[in-house]
Coordinates of C-alpha atoms and ligand atoms in Angstrom, one line a residue:
Chain T
M1 CA -7.6 27.0 -37.8
S2 CA -8.6 29.2 -34.9
D3 CA -12.3 28.8 -34.8
G4 CA -14.2 28.1 -31.6
E5 CA -13.4 27.8 -27.9
V6 CA -10.4 25.7 -26.8
V7 CA -11.2 23.0 -24.5
I8 CA -8.0 21.0 -24.3
Q9 CA -4.6 22.6 -24.9
F10 CA -1.3 21.0 -25.4
E11 CA 1.8 23.2 -25.0
G12 CA 5.2 21.8 -25.7
V13 CA 4.2 18.4 -24.2
T14 CA 6.7 15.7 -24.1
K15 CA 6.2 12.4 -22.4
K16 CA 9.1 10.0 -21.7
F17 CA 9.2 6.6 -20.1
G18 CA 12.8 6.4 -18.8
E19 CA 15.0 7.2 -21.8
H20 CA 12.1 6.5 -24.3
V21 CA 10.5 9.6 -25.8
I22 CA 6.9 8.5 -26.5
L23 CA 5.3 11.9 -27.2
S24 CA 7.5 14.8 -28.2
N25 CA 6.8 18.5 -28.1
L26 CA 3.1 18.4 -28.9
N27 CA 1.4 21.7 -29.5
F28 CA -2.2 21.6 -30.4
E29 CA -5.8 22.5 -29.4
I30 CA -9.1 20.7 -29.3
Y31 CA -12.1 22.8 -29.8
K32 CA -15.4 22.8 -28.0
N33 CA -18.5 21.2 -29.5
K34 CA -16.5 19.3 -32.1
I35 CA -15.6 15.8 -32.7
T36 CA -11.9 15.5 -32.9
T37 CA -10.1 12.2 -33.7
I38 CA -6.5 11.4 -33.0
L39 CA -5.5 9.0 -35.6
G40 CA -2.4 6.9 -35.7
F41 CA -0.9 3.4 -36.2
S42 CA -0.7 1.2 -33.1
G43 CA 2.3 2.1 -31.0
A44 CA 2.1 5.8 -32.1
G45 CA 1.4 6.9 -28.5
K46 CA -2.4 7.4 -28.7
S47 CA -3.2 5.7 -25.4
T48 CA -0.4 7.6 -23.7
L49 CA -1.9 10.9 -25.1
L50 CA -5.4 9.9 -23.7
K51 CA -3.9 9.2 -20.2
L52 CA -2.2 12.6 -20.2
I53 CA -5.6 14.3 -21.1
L54 CA -7.2 12.4 -18.2
G55 CA -4.4 13.4 -15.8
L56 CA -3.8 9.7 -15.2
S57 CA -0.2 10.4 -15.9
L58 CA 1.7 13.7 -16.1
P59 CA 3.8 15.0 -18.9
S60 CA 7.6 15.0 -18.6
E61 CA 7.7 18.5 -20.1
G62 CA 5.2 21.0 -21.1
T63 CA 1.6 21.8 -19.9
I64 CA -1.8 20.4 -20.7
K65 CA -4.8 22.6 -19.9
V66 CA -8.3 21.2 -19.9
L67 CA -11.1 23.7 -19.6
G68 CA -8.5 26.3 -18.8
Q69 CA -7.1 24.2 -15.9
D70 CA -3.5 23.1 -15.8
L71 CA -3.7 19.5 -14.7
A72 CA -0.3 19.5 -13.1
H73 CA -1.4 22.1 -10.7
L74 CA -4.2 20.0 -9.2
E75 CA -3.5 17.9 -6.2
N76 CA -4.8 14.3 -5.8
L77 CA -8.2 14.9 -4.6
A78 CA -8.9 18.0 -6.8
L79 CA -7.7 16.0 -9.7
R80 CA -10.0 13.2 -9.0
E81 CA -12.9 15.6 -8.8
F82 CA -11.8 17.3 -12.0
R83 CA -12.0 14.0 -13.8
R84 CA -15.7 14.1 -13.6
N85 CA -15.6 16.5 -16.5
F86 CA -14.7 13.5 -18.6
G87 CA -16.9 10.7 -19.8
M88 CA -14.8 7.8 -21.0
V89 CA -15.8 4.9 -23.3
F90 CA -13.4 2.2 -23.1
Q91 CA -12.4 -0.1 -25.9
Y92 CA -14.1 -3.1 -24.4
A93 CA -16.5 -1.1 -22.4
A94 CA -14.9 -1.9 -19.1
L95 CA -18.2 -2.4 -17.4
F96 CA -18.1 -3.5 -13.8
D97 CA -18.7 -7.3 -14.3
A98 CA -20.3 -7.9 -10.9
M99 CA -23.0 -5.3 -11.6
T100 CA -26.0 -5.4 -14.1
A101 CA -26.2 -2.9 -16.9
Y102 CA -28.6 -0.8 -14.7
K103 CA -26.3 -0.9 -11.7
N104 CA -23.3 0.1 -13.9
V105 CA -25.1 3.3 -15.0
E106 CA -26.5 3.9 -11.6
F107 CA -23.1 3.6 -10.1
P108 CA -21.7 7.1 -10.9
L109 CA -25.0 8.7 -10.0
K110 CA -25.0 7.0 -6.6
E111 CA -21.4 7.9 -5.9
F112 CA -21.4 11.6 -7.0
T113 CA -25.0 12.9 -6.9
E114 CA -27.5 13.6 -4.2
L115 CA -30.4 12.5 -6.4
R116 CA -33.3 11.0 -4.6
P117 CA -33.8 7.2 -5.4
S118 CA -36.8 7.9 -7.7
E119 CA -35.0 10.6 -9.6
R120 CA -31.9 8.4 -9.9
D121 CA -34.0 5.5 -11.2
H122 CA -35.7 7.8 -13.8
K123 CA -32.3 9.1 -15.0
V124 CA -30.7 5.6 -15.2
R125 CA -33.7 4.4 -17.4
H126 CA -33.6 7.5 -19.5
L127 CA -29.8 7.1 -20.1
L128 CA -30.1 3.4 -21.0
T129 CA -33.2 3.8 -23.2
S130 CA -31.6 6.7 -25.1
V131 CA -28.7 4.3 -26.1
G132 CA -31.2 1.7 -27.1
I133 CA -31.1 -0.7 -24.0
D134 CA -34.5 -1.9 -23.0
E135 CA -36.0 -3.0 -19.7
F136 CA -34.9 -6.6 -20.4
G137 CA -31.2 -5.7 -21.2
M138 CA -30.9 -3.4 -18.1
R139 CA -31.2 -6.5 -15.8
K140 CA -28.4 -8.4 -17.6
L141 CA -24.9 -8.7 -16.4
P142 CA -22.1 -7.5 -18.8
S143 CA -21.2 -11.2 -19.5
E144 CA -24.7 -11.8 -20.9
L145 CA -24.5 -8.8 -23.3
S146 CA -23.1 -8.7 -26.8
G147 CA -20.1 -6.5 -27.5
G148 CA -22.3 -3.8 -29.1
M149 CA -24.7 -3.8 -26.2
R150 CA -21.8 -3.4 -23.7
K151 CA -20.5 -0.4 -25.7
R152 CA -24.0 1.2 -25.4
V153 CA -24.1 0.6 -21.7
G154 CA -20.5 1.9 -21.4
L155 CA -21.7 5.1 -23.3
A156 CA -24.7 5.5 -21.0
R157 CA -22.5 5.2 -18.0
A158 CA -20.0 7.8 -19.3
L159 CA -22.8 10.2 -20.0
A160 CA -24.3 9.8 -16.5
L161 CA -22.7 12.8 -14.9
S162 CA -23.1 15.0 -18.0
P163 CA -19.5 15.4 -18.7
A164 CA -18.1 18.3 -20.8
I165 CA -15.7 16.0 -22.7
M166 CA -16.4 12.6 -24.0
L167 CA -13.4 10.3 -24.7
Y168 CA -13.6 7.3 -26.9
D169 CA -10.7 4.8 -26.9
E170 CA -10.6 2.9 -30.2
P171 CA -14.5 2.7 -30.3
T172 CA -14.7 0.4 -33.3
T173 CA -11.6 -1.8 -33.0
G174 CA -12.5 -5.4 -33.0
L175 CA -16.2 -4.9 -33.9
D176 CA -18.0 -6.3 -36.9
P177 CA -18.9 -3.7 -39.6
I178 CA -22.5 -3.4 -38.6
T179 CA -21.8 -2.9 -34.9
S180 CA -19.0 -0.5 -35.9
K181 CA -21.5 1.6 -37.8
M182 CA -23.9 1.5 -34.9
V183 CA -21.2 2.7 -32.5
N184 CA -20.2 5.5 -34.9
D185 CA -23.8 6.6 -35.3
L186 CA -24.1 6.6 -31.5
I187 CA -21.1 8.8 -31.1
V188 CA -22.5 11.4 -33.7
D189 CA -25.9 11.2 -32.0
T190 CA -24.6 11.8 -28.7
A191 CA -22.5 14.8 -29.8
E192 CA -25.7 16.1 -31.5
A193 CA -28.0 15.5 -28.5
H194 CA -25.6 17.3 -26.2
K195 CA -24.5 20.0 -28.5
D196 CA -26.6 22.8 -26.7
R197 CA -24.6 22.3 -23.6
G198 CA -21.3 22.2 -25.5
L199 CA -20.1 18.5 -25.5
T200 CA -16.7 18.0 -26.9
S201 CA -15.8 14.5 -28.3
V202 CA -12.3 13.2 -28.6
I203 CA -11.8 9.8 -30.3
I204 CA -8.7 7.7 -30.4
S205 CA -8.7 5.6 -33.5
H206 CA -7.0 3.9 -36.3
D207 CA -10.1 3.3 -38.3
I208 CA -9.6 5.9 -41.1
K209 CA -12.9 5.4 -42.8
A210 CA -15.1 6.0 -39.8
T211 CA -12.9 8.8 -38.7
L212 CA -13.3 10.7 -42.1
K213 CA -17.1 10.2 -41.8
I214 CA -17.7 11.3 -38.2
S215 CA -15.0 13.8 -37.2
D216 CA -14.8 17.5 -37.5
F217 CA -11.0 17.6 -37.0
I218 CA -8.4 14.9 -37.5
A219 CA -5.0 14.9 -35.9
F220 CA -2.5 12.3 -37.2
L221 CA 0.0 11.1 -34.7
D222 CA 3.1 9.3 -35.8
R223 CA 5.9 8.2 -33.5
G224 CA 4.9 10.7 -30.8
R225 CA 4.5 13.7 -33.2
I226 CA 1.4 15.3 -34.6
V227 CA 2.3 15.4 -38.3
E228 CA -1.0 16.7 -39.6
Y229 CA -4.0 18.4 -38.0
L230 CA -6.8 19.5 -40.3
P231 CA -10.6 19.8 -40.6
A232 CA -11.9 16.4 -41.8
K233 CA -12.9 17.6 -45.1
D234 CA -9.3 18.7 -45.9
F235 CA -7.7 15.7 -44.4
V236 CA -7.8 13.3 -47.6
N237 CA -6.2 16.2 -49.5
S238 CA -3.2 16.4 -47.2
D239 CA 0.1 16.1 -49.0
H240 CA 1.8 14.4 -46.1
P241 CA 3.1 11.1 -47.4
L242 CA 2.1 9.1 -44.2
V243 CA -1.4 10.5 -44.3
Q244 CA -1.7 9.7 -47.9
E245 CA -0.5 6.1 -47.1
F246 CA -3.1 5.9 -44.3
V247 CA -5.9 7.3 -46.4
H248 CA -5.3 4.9 -49.2
L249 CA -4.8 1.9 -47.0
Chain V
M1 CA 20.8 -10.7 -25.3
S2 CA 24.5 -10.1 -24.9
M3 CA 24.1 -10.3 -21.2
S4 CA 22.6 -13.8 -21.2
K5 CA 25.3 -15.0 -23.6
S6 CA 28.2 -13.8 -21.4
H7 CA 26.2 -15.2 -18.4
S8 CA 26.1 -18.7 -19.9
Q9 CA 29.9 -18.6 -20.5
H10 CA 30.7 -18.3 -16.9
P11 CA 31.4 -21.4 -14.8
W12 CA 28.3 -23.0 -13.1
I13 CA 29.2 -21.9 -9.7
Y14 CA 29.2 -18.2 -10.8
R15 CA 25.8 -18.7 -12.5
A16 CA 24.3 -20.4 -9.5
I17 CA 25.5 -17.4 -7.2
F18 CA 24.2 -15.0 -9.8
D19 CA 20.8 -16.6 -10.1
M20 CA 20.4 -16.9 -6.4
G21 CA 21.4 -13.2 -6.0
S22 CA 18.9 -12.1 -8.6
S23 CA 16.1 -14.1 -7.0
I24 CA 16.8 -12.6 -3.6
L25 CA 16.8 -9.2 -5.2
H26 CA 13.5 -10.0 -6.8
I27 CA 12.0 -11.1 -3.5
L28 CA 13.4 -8.0 -1.7
R29 CA 11.9 -5.7 -4.3
G30 CA 8.6 -7.5 -3.9
L31 CA 8.8 -7.1 -0.1
G32 CA 9.4 -3.4 -0.6
K33 CA 6.5 -3.1 -2.9
I34 CA 4.2 -4.9 -0.5
Y35 CA 5.4 -2.7 2.3
L36 CA 4.4 0.3 0.3
F37 CA 1.0 -1.3 -0.5
A38 CA 0.5 -1.9 3.2
S39 CA 1.4 1.7 4.0
H40 CA -1.1 2.8 1.4
F41 CA -3.7 0.8 3.3
F42 CA -3.0 2.5 6.6
Y43 CA -3.0 5.8 4.9
W44 CA -6.4 5.4 3.1
V45 CA -8.3 3.3 5.5
W46 CA -9.0 6.3 7.8
R47 CA -10.2 8.5 5.1
P48 CA -13.7 9.0 3.8
P49 CA -15.6 7.8 2.0
Y50 CA -16.1 4.8 4.4
R51 CA -17.6 2.0 2.5
L52 CA -19.0 -0.2 5.3
R53 CA -21.4 -1.9 2.8
L54 CA -18.4 -3.1 0.9
V55 CA -16.8 -4.5 3.9
F56 CA -19.9 -6.5 4.8
E57 CA -20.1 -7.7 1.3
Q58 CA -16.6 -8.9 1.4
L59 CA -17.1 -10.5 4.9
F60 CA -20.0 -12.4 3.5
F61 CA -18.1 -13.3 0.4
I62 CA -15.1 -14.6 2.4
G63 CA -17.4 -16.6 4.8
N64 CA -19.4 -18.0 2.0
K65 CA -16.1 -19.2 0.2
S66 CA -14.6 -20.8 3.3
V67 CA -17.0 -21.8 6.0
F68 CA -17.9 -25.2 4.5
I69 CA -14.4 -26.2 4.1
I70 CA -13.4 -24.8 7.6
V71 CA -16.1 -26.9 9.2
L72 CA -15.1 -30.0 7.3
S73 CA -11.4 -29.6 8.0
G74 CA -12.0 -28.6 11.6
A75 CA -14.1 -31.7 12.4
F76 CA -11.6 -34.2 10.9
T77 CA -8.6 -32.5 12.4
G78 CA -10.2 -32.6 15.9
M79 CA -11.2 -36.2 15.4
V80 CA -7.8 -37.5 14.1
M81 CA -5.9 -35.5 16.9
A82 CA -8.1 -37.2 19.5
Y83 CA -7.2 -40.6 18.1
Q84 CA -3.5 -39.9 17.8
T85 CA -3.1 -38.4 21.3
Y86 CA -5.3 -41.0 22.9
F87 CA -2.9 -43.9 21.9
G88 CA 0.1 -42.1 22.9
F89 CA -1.3 -41.0 26.2
K90 CA -2.8 -44.4 27.1
L91 CA 0.7 -45.8 27.3
I92 CA 1.5 -43.6 30.3
N93 CA -2.1 -43.6 31.6
V94 CA -3.0 -40.0 31.0
D95 CA -5.7 -40.7 28.4
T96 CA -8.1 -38.4 30.3
L97 CA -5.9 -35.5 29.1
V98 CA -6.8 -36.0 25.5
G99 CA -9.5 -33.3 25.6
P100 CA -7.3 -30.4 26.8
V101 CA -4.3 -31.4 24.7
V102 CA -6.4 -31.4 21.5
A103 CA -8.2 -28.3 22.5
I104 CA -5.0 -26.4 23.3
S105 CA -3.2 -27.5 20.1
L106 CA -6.3 -26.5 18.1
A107 CA -6.7 -23.2 19.8
K108 CA -3.1 -22.1 19.7
E109 CA -1.9 -23.6 16.4
L110 CA -4.0 -25.7 14.3
A111 CA -7.2 -23.6 14.1
P112 CA -5.6 -20.3 13.1
V113 CA -2.9 -21.9 10.8
L114 CA -5.2 -24.2 9.0
S115 CA -7.9 -21.7 8.7
G116 CA -5.3 -19.3 7.3
L117 CA -4.1 -21.8 4.8
I118 CA -7.7 -22.5 3.7
V119 CA -8.6 -18.8 3.5
A120 CA -5.4 -18.1 1.5
G121 CA -6.4 -20.7 -0.9
R122 CA -10.0 -19.7 -1.3
A123 CA -10.5 -16.0 -0.5
G124 CA -6.9 -14.8 -1.1
A125 CA -7.0 -16.4 -4.5
A126 CA -10.4 -15.0 -5.3
M127 CA -9.3 -11.5 -4.4
A128 CA -6.2 -11.7 -6.7
A129 CA -8.5 -13.1 -9.5
Q130 CA -11.1 -10.4 -9.1
I131 CA -8.8 -7.5 -8.9
G132 CA -6.6 -8.9 -11.6
T133 CA -9.5 -9.4 -14.0
M134 CA -10.7 -5.8 -13.3
K135 CA -7.2 -4.5 -14.0
V136 CA -6.8 -6.2 -17.4
T137 CA -10.3 -5.3 -18.5
E138 CA -9.8 -1.7 -17.6
Q139 CA -12.5 -1.7 -14.9
I140 CA -9.9 -0.2 -12.6
D141 CA -9.2 2.5 -15.1
A142 CA -12.9 3.1 -15.3
L143 CA -13.0 3.7 -11.5
E144 CA -10.0 6.0 -11.6
V145 CA -11.5 8.0 -14.6
M146 CA -14.7 8.5 -12.4
G147 CA -12.5 9.9 -9.8
I148 CA -12.7 6.9 -7.5
N149 CA -9.7 5.8 -5.7
S150 CA -9.5 2.2 -6.8
F151 CA -7.2 1.2 -4.0
Q152 CA -9.7 2.6 -1.5
Y153 CA -12.6 1.0 -3.3
L154 CA -11.2 -2.5 -3.9
A155 CA -8.3 -3.1 -1.7
A156 CA -9.3 -1.5 1.7
P157 CA -12.7 -3.2 2.2
R158 CA -11.1 -6.7 1.3
I159 CA -8.3 -6.2 3.7
I160 CA -10.5 -5.1 6.5
A161 CA -12.9 -7.9 5.8
G162 CA -10.1 -10.5 5.6
T163 CA -8.6 -9.3 8.9
L164 CA -12.0 -9.6 10.7
A165 CA -13.1 -12.8 9.0
L166 CA -10.1 -15.0 9.8
P167 CA -10.4 -14.8 13.6
M168 CA -14.1 -15.7 13.3
L169 CA -13.4 -18.6 11.0
S170 CA -10.5 -19.8 13.3
I171 CA -13.0 -19.8 16.2
I172 CA -15.5 -21.9 14.2
F173 CA -12.6 -24.2 13.3
L174 CA -11.7 -24.6 17.0
F175 CA -15.3 -25.2 18.1
V176 CA -16.0 -27.7 15.4
G177 CA -12.6 -29.4 16.1
C178 CA -13.2 -29.6 19.8
T179 CA -16.6 -31.1 19.1
G180 CA -15.0 -33.7 16.8
A181 CA -12.5 -34.6 19.5
Y182 CA -15.2 -34.8 22.1
I183 CA -17.3 -37.2 20.0
V184 CA -14.3 -39.5 19.1
G185 CA -13.0 -39.2 22.6
T186 CA -16.2 -40.1 24.5
K187 CA -18.1 -42.2 22.0
A188 CA -15.2 -44.2 20.1
L189 CA -12.4 -44.1 22.7
L190 CA -14.8 -44.2 25.8
I191 CA -13.2 -41.5 27.8
D192 CA -15.6 -40.6 30.6
E193 CA -17.7 -37.5 29.5
A194 CA -17.5 -35.8 32.9
I195 CA -13.8 -36.2 33.2
F196 CA -13.3 -35.0 29.6
Y197 CA -15.1 -31.7 30.5
S198 CA -13.5 -31.3 33.9
K199 CA -9.9 -31.7 32.5
L200 CA -10.8 -29.3 29.7
G201 CA -11.7 -26.7 32.3
E202 CA -8.7 -27.4 34.4
F203 CA -6.1 -27.1 31.7
M204 CA -7.5 -24.7 29.2
Y205 CA -7.0 -21.0 29.7
L206 CA -8.4 -17.9 28.1
E207 CA -4.8 -17.1 26.9
D208 CA -4.8 -20.1 24.7
L209 CA -7.9 -18.8 22.8
L210 CA -6.5 -15.3 22.8
Q211 CA -3.2 -16.5 21.3
G212 CA -4.9 -18.2 18.5
T213 CA -7.2 -15.4 17.8
I214 CA -4.5 -12.8 17.7
K215 CA -2.6 -15.0 15.2
A216 CA -5.7 -15.4 13.1
F217 CA -6.1 -11.6 13.0
F218 CA -2.6 -11.1 11.6
F219 CA -2.9 -14.0 9.2
G220 CA -6.2 -12.5 7.9
F221 CA -4.6 -9.1 7.4
L222 CA -1.5 -10.6 5.6
I223 CA -3.5 -13.0 3.5
S224 CA -5.9 -10.3 2.1
L225 CA -3.0 -7.8 1.8
I226 CA -1.1 -10.3 -0.4
G227 CA -4.2 -11.3 -2.3
T228 CA -5.2 -7.8 -3.3
Y229 CA -1.5 -6.8 -3.9
F230 CA -1.1 -9.6 -6.5
G231 CA -4.4 -8.5 -8.1
F232 CA -3.2 -5.0 -8.6
E233 CA 0.2 -6.2 -9.9
V234 CA -1.4 -8.1 -12.8
T235 CA -0.4 -6.5 -16.0
E236 CA -1.2 -8.5 -19.1
G237 CA -4.0 -10.8 -20.1
A238 CA -5.6 -13.9 -18.8
E239 CA -2.3 -15.6 -18.1
G240 CA -1.4 -12.6 -16.0
V241 CA -4.5 -13.1 -13.9
G242 CA -3.7 -16.8 -13.5
R243 CA -0.1 -16.1 -12.5
G244 CA -1.2 -13.5 -9.9
T245 CA -3.8 -15.8 -8.4
N246 CA -1.2 -18.5 -8.1
Q247 CA 1.3 -16.2 -6.5
A248 CA -1.3 -14.9 -4.1
V249 CA -2.0 -18.5 -2.9
V250 CA 1.7 -19.6 -2.6
W251 CA 2.9 -16.4 -0.8
G252 CA -0.2 -16.2 1.3
M253 CA 0.4 -19.8 2.6
I254 CA 4.2 -19.2 3.1
C255 CA 3.5 -16.0 5.0
V256 CA 1.0 -17.8 7.3
L257 CA 3.6 -20.4 8.2
V258 CA 6.5 -18.0 8.6
L259 CA 4.5 -15.5 10.6
D260 CA 3.1 -18.3 12.8
Y261 CA 6.7 -19.1 14.0
F262 CA 7.5 -15.4 14.9
L263 CA 4.0 -14.7 16.4
T264 CA 4.4 -17.8 18.5
S265 CA 7.7 -16.9 19.9
F266 CA 6.5 -13.4 20.6
L267 CA 3.1 -14.2 22.1
I268 CA 4.4 -17.0 24.3
R269 CA 6.5 -14.4 26.1
I270 CA 3.8 -11.7 26.6
L271 CA 0.7 -13.9 27.3
Ligands
ADP301 N1 3.9 2.7 -18.9 C1 4.7 2.5 -19.9 N2 6.1 2.4 -19.8 C2 6.9 2.3 -20.8 N3 6.6 2.4 -22.1 C3 5.3 2.6 -22.4 C4 4.2 2.7 -21.3 N4 3.0 2.8 -21.9 C5 3.3 2.9 -23.2 N5 4.6 2.7 -23.6 C6 5.2 2.7 -24.8 O1 4.8 3.8 -25.5 C7 4.6 3.6 -26.9 C8 3.1 4.1 -27.3 O2 2.1 3.3 -26.6 P1 0.6 3.6 -26.7 O3 0.4 5.0 -26.3 O4 -0.1 2.5 -26.0 O5 0.3 3.5 -28.3 P2 -0.9 3.3 -29.1 O6 -2.2 3.4 -28.1 O7 -1.0 4.4 -30.1 O8 -1.0 2.0 -29.7 C9 4.7 2.1 -27.1 O9 6.0 1.9 -27.6 C10 4.7 1.6 -25.7 O10 5.6 0.4 -25.6
MG302 MG1 -3.7 2.0 -27.5

């Protein structure tokens, strides 16, 4: 399974909280331009793994390289800057509740780019319309938007700085089937739209159906170990008992 | 489990001491964490990016939340103080001193302390609630993922604004309070206006004003430090936010009263 350029690399990564081993000796790679899903029951350690990728917490043992860079070797400021390679879509969107949809998307551009106001405005509108938010929706506060709309705005905000890696934390958990489908389609469309510049997508999920449909690769995480890691098309045929159980849920 | 069982088998005196000890430890740990939080503030506040706009936003927010109540409380405090001192002082024929006595009590104690209590209840609570909500809805994580230092972005402007706002609010309290005392003194209690003024000028010094303003400055710092601290300490859910808000108010108020004693004993010596 050595196709493609490696974007994220785990080498002997262990994460402990005190005595508790949450992730143990992970060795795997995530490939450029692909959609990779890390699948697992709740409590398996998925969120912890995501925080490690983002450098929000450091591994107890082993190294994580993102875009060839060992995160443990970056000091505070450099690490913060490095994080701009990531676009993160949070489970409940995590929009800034005091800002309108427009301001939410404008925020990273205002903070981190030197764009002129007119260029910035153009970019914000482009980002929002490309995820299906109209003029009317842009002026709304997050509290006035539906769950699906918030997800869209969150996606637009995550894409604002053209990140190399998109991270989705449980993108469909708690959404109705129609909105779930919409979100999944958005993830695929986003990956397609940014394929030419090599966008890598990483999804954390326990939604097996959607995962099988939209992923290129699936890693199965169980109690802190990756017990299976296969291209999506081979995943259903895995003979690992836990995977079988999950697939036939 | 096993620990609480053995715990309840001990005699009550042992348990009382044990509980007292563990609450003291709990408070000490809290103090340690607040101390770290404060040193964070002094570390980050000098470092760019400087977000002046956020400081002004917060100043406006704190003022907006508190000015009306400050004016109302100031007026009635001044008025009732005028009444209370008047009837005491009249017995010994010094009723012309009502003005300076009320003004000095307001300037040195009542304005900063009562403004502090009000701001702790209004702005301190709001800080904890806002930041706590941002924490549980992952908005703080969203900032951090973008590479923004959430402490510098959320806590620093609020603490600066709180530190600057309270002296101003305290001065408003004092001014309104004195006006209230003046109206009650001269219109209801019929103290001569000219005497009221001249006695005020005779007994009131700049030091009195300074003492109150310095106090307000420290109270403002502490209240907003505590408000933002309890916001960041929130971990789980809506109840977490409620608990954090509540603690911000309680500890904010306690700190104002305790610090007032120490500041008074210190400032009296140096001013
Ligand atoms: N900061 C932490 N301190 C201690 N234990 C933690 C911490 N974060 C997560 N855990 C533990 O790690 C395990 C995995 O959690 P998590 O990564 O959130 O799982 P998932 O996202 O797959 O549901 C859980 O048992 C959780 O209690
Ligand atoms: Mg999780």
